[in-house]
């Protein structure tokens, strides 16, 4: 289907006037220019990433036959090229996103290439984490000076890698607390992006990468009181969900709302893990000393995140009726109570199963109300996942499990059929 | 316009820092290389790799645990100074460990405590030169070459290190006085 052809046909058939036809053509022409510009940005960035990564790989070959001076020359060549490009962009091309982002990406990667080549040439020790840290610190200013979103995204990836490398590796030598400061350092840029271009693709990437990075890194806090991390994670997922439910995100497409999706998925997955009784058996058998617990990093993490969540929860609910409370946001609070009960009683397992079931049902209802097939089936999937988890619990009788499965399966058919039928009658 | 100038100035500063940091690393090492004293550390090379910096061989040093007379409170990861002497065969030996920096006239090396053994009567040392980067085709062969020389006690692999004021630069890894790079290169050519 071609638009100019259609327009002339519509004019001939007197459906639209020539004036309207011109306006439509103008609109598509301006939009076309916009999209070609976007394509230019994407290709520019990808080109720079590929060339930059290629240089890093070439560097990693460790050319034995080149002299030290030659190697040093090649270490600084991409770095200087990147710097000159960025300087040129700042002076001449500051308004071109494509130029700005591509040049910054190139410089970002060549800083990494330069440091790695220098450390290779002199066989400088220092593990991957200290290398990443130096690299990220040298490139953080680029985010603000070049106003570059890709630099910010690369930086976020880099600091997450750094925190993971330092804490999840088998050589757990040092703490990753520095990560939180590094994260804090890039948040002002995120805020600027939110003020200036709330609808842009870069903003959407940030909306996914920031919660993802925090989710990955929160686990590095864990030390001896690992059980408490469940509280910390529940609070984190609750917090993310609440952020995803704020007025800013609420009107965006669901797939652009990383906070809400990750918060919801995270909560459900954690609940499913805890719906088995092994965790609660371990918890009861473990000696948790009050004094040790309240000084553990896990406890601090849990308290800080829970308080943040509570704060946001309070502000969001201030002017709403209690009916509008989102169930997922509530789970993180209920979990703290369940956890405390779980210290002395096994009833917590039942409670957790009840939570999953309730969330599943409420999600189905929500999907039905909003006529959203995706949400409806997400709710059904939660129930199915719960059923599958119970399938593996050998202490439930086969008959009960059988009935459970058949009824969930029928539920799937009925709700989807009903929804599709309802949509058709609406049309 | 004014803010543009500030941004440009900030960028120039950042660019200078980006050049300065690697240049400073180079300078520090170059000084040690040109005027440091050479030591030989007996070692055992094996080959892992790093996603950004490529293949290298890890060096495990024979001389890596030391008995301590005064049981101070040694902590893992702490920086310590090793007083070095050369034994009859020309290899480096650790004479003593201390937390305080020795006089400049002495031969010493800055290193880290890897772990403390038992009650603190022995510590294991992490040397600041445990990586030797090699061309990707050679690193694994280097490890094989080393393994082949193992049964032959006359063939001693060692790391050639320059040291000055506690700072060190690893120059080469040798087996019986020949660079492991050269040995691997020879072997690869012979195979063709």
Coordinates of C-alpha atoms in Angstrom, one line a residue, chain A residues 53 56-57 59-65 68 71-72 76 79-80 82-84 86-87 90-92 94 107 111 114-132 134-135 138-139 141-142 144-146 161 171-173, chain B residues 4 6-30 33 50-56 76-77 114-115 126-138 168-172 181-182 185:
Chain A
X53 CA 34.5 -3.6 20.3
X56 CA 39.2 -4.1 21.9
X57 CA 39.3 -7.6 20.4
X59 CA 44.0 -5.4 21.3
X60 CA 43.2 -8.6 23.2
X61 CA 45.2 -10.6 20.6
X62 CA 48.4 -9.4 22.3
X63 CA 50.7 -8.8 19.4
X64 CA 54.0 -10.3 20.4
X65 CA 55.9 -9.1 17.4
X68 CA 56.6 -1.7 23.0
X71 CA 52.0 -1.0 20.8
X72 CA 51.8 2.2 22.9
X76 CA 46.6 5.9 22.1
X79 CA 41.7 7.2 22.2
X80 CA 43.0 10.4 20.6
X82 CA 37.7 9.4 19.8
X83 CA 38.6 12.6 21.7
X84 CA 39.1 14.6 18.6
X86 CA 34.0 14.2 20.5
X87 CA 35.7 17.7 20.5
X90 CA 31.0 19.6 20.8
X91 CA 32.1 22.5 18.6
X92 CA 30.3 21.8 15.3
X94 CA 26.2 19.5 19.0
X107 CA 35.5 7.3 22.8
X111 CA 39.3 4.4 26.7
X114 CA 43.8 2.0 25.8
X115 CA 43.8 0.9 29.5
X116 CA 43.8 -2.8 28.5
X117 CA 46.6 -2.4 26.1
X118 CA 48.7 -0.5 28.6
X119 CA 48.1 -3.1 31.3
X120 CA 49.0 -5.8 28.9
X121 CA 52.2 -4.2 27.7
X122 CA 53.5 -3.8 31.2
X123 CA 51.9 -7.0 32.5
X124 CA 50.2 -5.0 35.2
X125 CA 48.3 -7.1 37.6
X126 CA 44.9 -6.1 38.8
X127 CA 41.9 -8.2 38.1
X128 CA 39.0 -7.5 35.8
X129 CA 37.1 -5.5 38.5
X130 CA 39.7 -2.9 39.1
X131 CA 40.1 -2.5 35.3
X132 CA 36.4 -2.0 34.9
X134 CA 39.1 2.7 36.2
X135 CA 37.4 2.5 32.8
X138 CA 37.2 7.8 33.3
X139 CA 34.0 7.6 31.2
X141 CA 32.0 12.5 32.8
X142 CA 31.2 11.8 29.1
X144 CA 27.1 14.6 31.2
X145 CA 29.5 16.5 29.0
X146 CA 28.4 14.8 25.8
X161 CA 29.5 -6.0 35.6
X171 CA 37.3 -14.9 44.9
X172 CA 35.1 -12.8 47.1
X173 CA 37.8 -10.3 48.1
Chain B
X4 CA 29.2 25.8 25.5
X6 CA 32.3 25.6 30.0
X7 CA 31.2 22.3 28.5
X8 CA 34.1 22.3 26.1
X9 CA 36.6 23.2 28.9
X10 CA 35.2 20.3 31.0
X11 CA 35.5 18.0 28.0
X12 CA 39.2 19.0 27.5
X13 CA 39.8 18.3 31.2
X14 CA 38.2 14.9 31.0
X15 CA 40.1 14.1 27.8
X16 CA 43.4 15.1 29.5
X17 CA 42.6 12.8 32.5
X18 CA 41.7 10.0 30.1
X19 CA 45.2 10.4 28.6
X20 CA 46.9 11.2 31.9
X21 CA 45.8 8.0 33.7
X22 CA 47.2 5.5 31.2
X23 CA 50.3 7.7 30.6
X24 CA 51.0 7.8 34.3
X25 CA 50.8 4.0 34.5
X26 CA 53.3 3.9 31.6
X27 CA 55.6 6.4 33.2
X28 CA 55.7 4.6 36.6
X29 CA 56.5 1.3 34.8
X30 CA 59.1 2.8 32.5
X33 CA 62.2 -0.9 33.9
X50 CA 40.3 -12.1 30.3
X51 CA 37.4 -10.9 28.1
X52 CA 38.9 -7.5 27.5
X53 CA 42.6 -8.0 27.6
X54 CA 43.0 -11.4 26.1
X55 CA 45.1 -14.4 27.0
X56 CA 47.7 -14.4 29.7
X76 CA 43.8 -10.6 54.1
X77 CA 44.3 -8.2 51.3
X114 CA 46.7 -13.5 50.1
X115 CA 45.6 -15.4 53.2
X126 CA 50.0 -12.4 46.5
X127 CA 52.6 -11.0 44.2
X128 CA 51.8 -7.9 42.2
X129 CA 53.0 -9.6 39.0
X130 CA 50.9 -12.7 38.5
X131 CA 49.8 -12.1 35.0
X132 CA 51.9 -12.4 31.9
X133 CA 50.0 -11.4 28.7
X134 CA 50.8 -13.5 25.6
X135 CA 49.6 -13.6 22.1
X136 CA 46.4 -15.8 22.0
X137 CA 48.0 -18.6 19.9
X138 CA 50.9 -18.9 22.3
X168 CA 57.7 -3.9 40.2
X169 CA 57.4 -4.7 36.4
X170 CA 57.2 -8.2 35.1
X171 CA 59.5 -8.2 32.0
X172 CA 59.5 -11.8 30.8
X181 CA 57.8 -16.5 23.9
X182 CA 60.9 -17.6 22.0
X185 CA 57.7 -19.6 18.7

